[in-house]
Amino acid sequence: MMYYSTNGRAPLATLEKAVVKGLAEDRGLYMPERIQRLPDSFFDRIQDMDFHEVACAVAEAFFGEDVDKDVLDAIVCDTLSFDCPAVKVEGRIYALELFHGPTLAFKDVGARFMARLLGHFRSGESLNVLVATSGDTGSAVANGFLGVEGINVFVLYPKGKVSPIQECQFTTLGRNITALEIDGVFDDCQALVKSAFMDAELNAAMKLTSANSINVARFLPQSFYYFWGYAQMKRSGLADNLVVCTPSGNFGNICAGLFAKRMGLPVKRFIAANNANSVFYDYLRTGVYSPRPSVQTIANAMDVGDPSNFARVIDLYGHDWDAVKADISGTTYSDEQIAETIRDVFGRTGYLCDPHGACGYRALAEGLRPGETGLFCETAHPAKFKDTVEGIIGAGVAIPDKLQAFMRGRKENVSLPNDYQAFKAFLTGR
Ligand SMILES: *Cc1c(COP(=O)(O)O)cnc(C)c1O
């Protein structure tokens, strides 16, 4: 299958090129040329399948022409080494818990799949992944690529600007992961990575790639757990009039859900829950998309003022505002509302949402119509936002063993000045 660019001015790309390049030449996002509808027989028996069977069937619909079935199935099963259970919160509201992976957030699914697919496409030569992070992306990417043969990962992060819990998730790994502590801010890290990608001499000396979240191999696999969420709801007899709510920042996660719907997944409608960064909400209201600088919130992984996957969403709906609105509605919540929701749900039900999932819960609590059942993506474990959540509920949040194991690990990093030549010398001197 070939991939086209949402900007329409780049040549079609093979899956391999789309995965290695990430972004098209015209700076558009790659989209698969066709979205295959899965047969009725698949949906008739989905409730009797396990997560791996469901995900392999979905993966074959996207990647089956380009990757041999046994290789693809192995990549899928290796990626999904953890469950994504649908858990009742209260009444007709369920949480699809996406935080049972190595770094306790949904980004593990896409990062692990991409790492394995890239490892498969690598032909002899070693590949170098450069990633700038303000926290979460670095840990998901580093852990996703950990131990993948022939791929070296360099995580650039700003000195003193990343929480200790986040930092330990990419500085204690060793093996093929190198953490570079830059004496600067996040934007400096990002600028160093950009300079490296534009440096012809460096690119001739070593093969560089980004593990950006717009990569098709990071975004499409996120559709696996929407099918699995549906399968679990159907098994419990709750799949009729199912509404799915995704807390959204760059809109990669919800976009994968919309692809799932296009593949035939019987979801009635989607809700995109935003924090105070309400660009998409405003687009739904007005039909006008006006990106603006992000504002800082307690659901900080959704602090996005110009969602990169907006281009994919409107491409999927043929740039038709009414068609977008027919499938997706939106909400926006202030930090006060997010805090109130976490406190209220925890007090009433004992279920502890993280600040992102809280937006998802609230959108369903406010927006479900009679006869509908709601499933929201709980995108991260609340312990990832320990200080914030403890401040809200006035009680301690236990840190899961997986996170504690990172915190016990030995920190190894390389300190570099905020200087491109020093960064380049480090990369080439290895
Ligand atoms: C990245 C992230 C989001 C936003 O997902 P998008 O795909 O960017 O919309 C939401 N919650 C958490 C915890 C995240 O890490």
mmCIF file of N, CA and C in Angstrom, residues 87-147:
data_model
loop_
_atom_site.group_PDB
_atom_site.id
_atom_site.type_symbol
_atom_site.label_atom_id
_atom_site.label_comp_id
_atom_site.label_asym_id
_atom_site.label_seq_id
_atom_site.Cartn_x
_atom_site.Cartn_y
_atom_site.Cartn_z
ATOM 1 N N VAL A 87 -12.568 -0.831 32.201
ATOM 2 C CA VAL A 87 -12.896 -0.950 33.622
ATOM 3 C C VAL A 87 -14.073 -0.043 33.939
ATOM 4 N N LYS A 88 -15.055 -0.587 34.668
ATOM 5 C CA LYS A 88 -16.216 0.230 35.014
ATOM 6 C C LYS A 88 -15.835 1.298 36.041
ATOM 7 N N VAL A 89 -16.236 2.529 35.793
ATOM 8 C CA VAL A 89 -16.012 3.591 36.779
ATOM 9 C C VAL A 89 -17.297 3.828 37.554
ATOM 10 N N GLU A 90 -18.350 4.134 36.852
ATOM 11 C CA GLU A 90 -19.677 4.172 37.490
ATOM 12 C C GLU A 90 -20.748 4.276 36.427
ATOM 13 N N GLY A 91 -21.938 3.788 36.760
ATOM 14 C CA GLY A 91 -23.074 3.866 35.850
ATOM 15 C C GLY A 91 -22.718 3.325 34.481
ATOM 16 N N ARG A 92 -22.894 4.160 33.472
ATOM 17 C CA ARG A 92 -22.633 3.715 32.100
ATOM 18 C C ARG A 92 -21.278 4.211 31.591
ATOM 19 N N ILE A 93 -20.392 4.561 32.536
ATOM 20 C CA ILE A 93 -19.096 5.103 32.126
ATOM 21 C C ILE A 93 -17.954 4.141 32.459
ATOM 22 N N TYR A 94 -17.183 3.815 31.437
ATOM 23 C CA TYR A 94 -16.060 2.886 31.554
ATOM 24 C C TYR A 94 -14.763 3.567 31.140
ATOM 25 N N ALA A 95 -13.658 3.132 31.752
ATOM 26 C CA ALA A 95 -12.339 3.640 31.392
ATOM 27 C C ALA A 95 -11.601 2.570 30.590
ATOM 28 N N LEU A 96 -11.070 2.940 29.434
ATOM 29 C CA LEU A 96 -10.181 2.055 28.697
ATOM 30 C C LEU A 96 -8.769 2.396 29.166
ATOM 31 N N GLU A 97 -8.238 1.550 30.028
ATOM 32 C CA GLU A 97 -6.961 1.868 30.682
ATOM 33 C C GLU A 97 -5.786 1.564 29.765
ATOM 34 N N LEU A 98 -5.141 2.624 29.317
ATOM 35 C CA LEU A 98 -4.059 2.484 28.345
ATOM 36 C C LEU A 98 -2.694 2.661 28.999
ATOM 37 N N PHE A 99 -2.659 2.543 30.340
ATOM 38 C CA PHE A 99 -1.420 2.877 31.062
ATOM 39 C C PHE A 99 -0.713 1.665 31.658
ATOM 40 N N HIS A 100 -0.946 0.487 31.112
ATOM 41 C CA HIS A 100 -0.316 -0.696 31.697
ATOM 42 C C HIS A 100 1.001 -1.079 31.011
ATOM 43 N N GLY A 101 1.488 -0.216 30.126
ATOM 44 C CA GLY A 101 2.772 -0.466 29.454
ATOM 45 C C GLY A 101 3.953 -0.012 30.295
ATOM 46 N N PRO A 102 5.168 -0.149 29.740
ATOM 47 C CA PRO A 102 6.393 0.127 30.511
ATOM 48 C C PRO A 102 6.479 1.542 31.085
ATOM 49 N N THR A 103 5.977 2.563 30.399
ATOM 50 C CA THR A 103 6.097 3.918 30.935
ATOM 51 C C THR A 103 4.749 4.473 31.397
ATOM 52 N N LEU A 104 3.781 3.587 31.525
ATOM 53 C CA LEU A 104 2.494 3.931 32.135
ATOM 54 C C LEU A 104 1.698 4.994 31.378
ATOM 55 N N ALA A 105 1.823 5.023 30.062
ATOM 56 C CA ALA A 105 0.985 5.911 29.255
ATOM 57 C C ALA A 105 0.735 5.270 27.889
ATOM 58 N N PHE A 106 -0.319 5.737 27.207
ATOM 59 C CA PHE A 106 -0.733 5.095 25.955
ATOM 60 C C PHE A 106 0.329 5.180 24.866
ATOM 61 N N LYS A 107 1.243 6.147 24.969
ATOM 62 C CA LYS A 107 2.254 6.320 23.916
ATOM 63 C C LYS A 107 3.162 5.096 23.792
ATOM 64 N N ASP A 108 3.173 4.240 24.810
ATOM 65 C CA ASP A 108 3.955 3.002 24.730
ATOM 66 C C ASP A 108 3.537 2.150 23.530
ATOM 67 N N VAL A 109 2.244 2.114 23.228
ATOM 68 C CA VAL A 109 1.767 1.240 22.150
ATOM 69 C C VAL A 109 2.387 1.662 20.814
ATOM 70 N N GLY A 110 2.252 2.941 20.482
ATOM 71 C CA GLY A 110 2.781 3.422 19.209
ATOM 72 C C GLY A 110 4.296 3.359 19.154
ATOM 73 N N ALA A 111 4.949 3.722 20.261
ATOM 74 C CA ALA A 111 6.413 3.751 20.262
ATOM 75 C C ALA A 111 6.988 2.336 20.124
ATOM 76 N N ARG A 112 6.382 1.383 20.809
ATOM 77 C CA ARG A 112 6.880 0.003 20.731
ATOM 78 C C ARG A 112 6.663 -0.583 19.337
ATOM 79 N N PHE A 113 5.497 -0.286 18.756
ATOM 80 C CA PHE A 113 5.231 -0.823 17.417
ATOM 81 C C PHE A 113 6.195 -0.216 16.410
ATOM 82 N N MET A 114 6.366 1.102 16.472
ATOM 83 C CA MET A 114 7.234 1.773 15.518
ATOM 84 C C MET A 114 8.675 1.255 15.612
ATOM 85 N N ALA A 115 9.148 1.073 16.846
ATOM 86 C CA ALA A 115 10.519 0.597 17.032
ATOM 87 C C ALA A 115 10.720 -0.754 16.347
ATOM 88 N N ARG A 116 9.742 -1.630 16.508
ATOM 89 C CA ARG A 116 9.875 -2.970 15.954
ATOM 90 C C ARG A 116 9.748 -2.962 14.435
ATOM 91 N N LEU A 117 8.861 -2.109 13.911
ATOM 92 C CA LEU A 117 8.718 -2.029 12.453
ATOM 93 C C LEU A 117 9.983 -1.421 11.828
ATOM 94 N N LEU A 118 10.521 -0.407 12.463
ATOM 95 C CA LEU A 118 11.752 0.219 11.974
ATOM 96 C C LEU A 118 12.897 -0.789 12.025
ATOM 97 N N GLY A 119 12.958 -1.558 13.098
ATOM 98 C CA GLY A 119 13.974 -2.607 13.217
ATOM 99 C C GLY A 119 13.862 -3.598 12.067
ATOM 100 N N HIS A 120 12.625 -3.913 11.673
ATOM 101 C CA HIS A 120 12.379 -4.845 10.566
ATOM 102 C C HIS A 120 12.857 -4.263 9.232
ATOM 103 N N PHE A 121 12.627 -2.962 9.023
ATOM 104 C CA PHE A 121 12.991 -2.336 7.744
ATOM 105 C C PHE A 121 14.471 -2.008 7.648
ATOM 106 N N ARG A 122 15.152 -1.935 8.773
ATOM 107 C CA ARG A 122 16.570 -1.575 8.759
ATOM 108 C C ARG A 122 17.339 -2.611 7.934
ATOM 109 N N SER A 123 18.117 -2.137 6.987
ATOM 110 C CA SER A 123 18.830 -3.091 6.137
ATOM 111 C C SER A 123 20.333 -2.992 6.414
ATOM 112 N N GLY A 124 20.789 -3.745 7.373
ATOM 113 C CA GLY A 124 22.222 -3.784 7.679
ATOM 114 C C GLY A 124 22.706 -2.595 8.484
ATOM 115 N N GLU A 125 22.719 -1.455 7.846
ATOM 116 C CA GLU A 125 23.227 -0.227 8.443
ATOM 117 C C GLU A 125 22.487 0.122 9.746
ATOM 118 N N SER A 126 23.214 0.655 10.719
ATOM 119 C CA SER A 126 22.497 1.005 11.943
ATOM 120 C C SER A 126 21.794 2.354 11.791
ATOM 121 N N LEU A 127 20.707 2.503 12.517
ATOM 122 C CA LEU A 127 19.863 3.698 12.439
ATOM 123 C C LEU A 127 19.984 4.454 13.756
ATOM 124 N N ASN A 128 19.937 5.774 13.657
ATOM 125 C CA ASN A 128 20.035 6.596 14.857
ATOM 126 C C ASN A 128 18.786 7.448 15.013
ATOM 127 N N VAL A 129 18.103 7.251 16.117
ATOM 128 C CA VAL A 129 16.879 8.001 16.388
ATOM 129 C C VAL A 129 17.225 9.179 17.290
ATOM 130 N N LEU A 130 16.866 10.388 16.850
ATOM 131 C CA LEU A 130 17.078 11.570 17.686
ATOM 132 C C LEU A 130 15.721 12.049 18.183
ATOM 133 N N VAL A 131 15.598 12.250 19.478
ATOM 134 C CA VAL A 131 14.319 12.730 20.002
ATOM 135 C C VAL A 131 14.550 13.775 21.096
ATOM 136 N N ALA A 132 13.876 14.924 20.925
ATOM 137 C CA ALA A 132 13.919 15.962 21.956
ATOM 138 C C ALA A 132 12.685 15.785 22.830
ATOM 139 N N THR A 133 12.836 15.940 24.125
ATOM 140 C CA THR A 133 11.684 15.705 24.997
ATOM 141 C C THR A 133 11.603 16.704 26.143
ATOM 142 N N SER A 134 10.366 16.996 26.528
ATOM 143 C CA SER A 134 10.175 17.758 27.761
ATOM 144 C C SER A 134 9.725 16.796 28.855
ATOM 145 N N GLY A 135 9.730 15.488 28.547
ATOM 146 C CA GLY A 135 9.379 14.504 29.571
ATOM 147 C C GLY A 135 8.819 13.213 29.003
ATOM 148 N N ASP A 136 7.541 13.222 28.647
ATOM 149 C CA ASP A 136 6.842 11.979 28.327
ATOM 150 C C ASP A 136 7.257 11.302 27.036
ATOM 151 N N THR A 137 7.484 12.077 25.983
ATOM 152 C CA THR A 137 7.821 11.466 24.701
ATOM 153 C C THR A 137 9.139 10.703 24.811
ATOM 154 N N GLY A 138 10.113 11.306 25.489
ATOM 155 C CA GLY A 138 11.424 10.675 25.627
ATOM 156 C C GLY A 138 11.320 9.317 26.285
ATOM 157 N N SER A 139 10.513 9.204 27.323
ATOM 158 C CA SER A 139 10.432 7.922 28.022
ATOM 159 C C SER A 139 9.726 6.877 27.175
ATOM 160 N N ALA A 140 8.649 7.263 26.490
ATOM 161 C CA ALA A 140 7.936 6.284 25.657
ATOM 162 C C ALA A 140 8.820 5.808 24.505
ATOM 163 N N VAL A 141 9.512 6.747 23.858
ATOM 164 C CA VAL A 141 10.361 6.382 22.723
ATOM 165 C C VAL A 141 11.553 5.543 23.191
ATOM 166 N N ALA A 142 12.233 5.999 24.251
ATOM 167 C CA ALA A 142 13.406 5.265 24.739
ATOM 168 C C ALA A 142 13.033 3.843 25.135
ATOM 169 N N ASN A 143 11.950 3.691 25.863
ATOM 170 C CA ASN A 143 11.535 2.355 26.285
ATOM 171 C C ASN A 143 11.017 1.528 25.119
ATOM 172 N N GLY A 144 10.370 2.205 24.159
ATOM 173 C CA GLY A 144 9.884 1.498 22.979
ATOM 174 C C GLY A 144 11.020 0.887 22.180
ATOM 175 N N PHE A 145 12.138 1.611 22.097
ATOM 176 C CA PHE A 145 13.279 1.165 21.281
ATOM 177 C C PHE A 145 14.302 0.364 22.082
ATOM 178 N N LEU A 146 14.108 0.273 23.376
ATOM 179 C CA LEU A 146 15.104 -0.394 24.223
ATOM 180 C C LEU A 146 15.369 -1.825 23.743
ATOM 181 N N GLY A 147 16.643 -2.099 23.438
ATOM 182 C CA GLY A 147 17.030 -3.445 23.044
ATOM 183 C C GLY A 147 16.723 -3.801 21.595
#
